[in-house]
Amino acid sequence: MKLWSVLKALKGGLGLNLRYLQRSQHRYKSGVEKYPDTISGRAPLDMFTNFRGYVRNDLSKCTGCGACVPTCPVKALDFKAETKPDGTVNVQEYRIDLGKCFSCNACIEVCPEQSLYYSKDFELAATNPQDLIYVQVNNTNRKDKDITRIRTYEVRR
């Protein structure tokens, strides 16, 4: 007798959940909202001052001294530079492996030119490990109107 009442209650509960899931408005509803939330209206630039996003390098300030590379405890930094005939160093490419970096602040503290800084990016997740390798290329011939930021998202159904 108890088994019959348990099965009857189970059938009623599962039936209710099945009817709920069959409704079209609940089928693909996202459970995650982008941050900062739309209610407060905060922008990424308004993030609190101690927020540590990704490590970035201002290549216009970078002298290519290389003090940051040996300081990194997980070897997440690398750069390619060329030496000009007058003896100055021009950084061509700066590579940061954000999958290794744990924001210890060692590279930022040791930089004599203060070219390394934390960005205000708050979306710090990636599904592919290759997306966590950030490469900055120093191209002084480019114009700002020629630069287009493209971000792709994979939609799964």
PDB file of N, CA and C in Angstrom, residues 81-90:
ATOM      1  N   ALA A  81      61.730  41.308 -29.092  1.00  0.00           N
ATOM      2  CA  ALA A  81      62.157  42.689 -29.294  1.00  0.00           C
ATOM      3  C   ALA A  81      63.269  42.741 -30.323  1.00  0.00           C
ATOM      4  N   GLU A  82      63.409  43.910 -30.924  1.00  0.00           N
ATOM      5  CA  GLU A  82      64.517  44.132 -31.849  1.00  0.00           C
ATOM      6  C   GLU A  82      65.309  45.337 -31.369  1.00  0.00           C
ATOM      7  N   THR A  83      66.612  45.257 -31.538  1.00  0.00           N
ATOM      8  CA  THR A  83      67.487  46.358 -31.149  1.00  0.00           C
ATOM      9  C   THR A  83      67.740  47.232 -32.363  1.00  0.00           C
ATOM     10  N   LYS A  84      67.481  48.510 -32.213  1.00  0.00           N
ATOM     11  CA  LYS A  84      67.689  49.459 -33.309  1.00  0.00           C
ATOM     12  C   LYS A  84      69.168  49.833 -33.382  1.00  0.00           C
ATOM     13  N   PRO A  85      69.606  50.400 -34.503  1.00  0.00           N
ATOM     14  CA  PRO A  85      71.023  50.790 -34.635  1.00  0.00           C
ATOM     15  C   PRO A  85      71.491  51.807 -33.593  1.00  0.00           C
ATOM     16  N   ASP A  86      70.564  52.627 -33.092  1.00  0.00           N
ATOM     17  CA  ASP A  86      70.972  53.615 -32.086  1.00  0.00           C
ATOM     18  C   ASP A  86      71.046  53.023 -30.677  1.00  0.00           C
ATOM     19  N   GLY A  87      70.761  51.719 -30.528  1.00  0.00           N
ATOM     20  CA  GLY A  87      70.900  51.049 -29.242  1.00  0.00           C
ATOM     21  C   GLY A  87      69.604  50.900 -28.467  1.00  0.00           C
ATOM     22  N   THR A  88      68.532  51.518 -28.925  1.00  0.00           N
ATOM     23  CA  THR A  88      67.257  51.377 -28.223  1.00  0.00           C
ATOM     24  C   THR A  88      66.589  50.060 -28.601  1.00  0.00           C
ATOM     25  N   VAL A  89      65.749  49.594 -27.713  1.00  0.00           N
ATOM     26  CA  VAL A  89      65.048  48.324 -27.921  1.00  0.00           C
ATOM     27  C   VAL A  89      63.592  48.620 -28.250  1.00  0.00           C
ATOM     28  N   ASN A  90      63.090  47.984 -29.305  1.00  0.00           N
ATOM     29  CA  ASN A  90      61.699  48.143 -29.701  1.00  0.00           C
ATOM     30  C   ASN A  90      60.987  46.804 -29.495  1.00  0.00           C
TER      31      ASN A  90
END
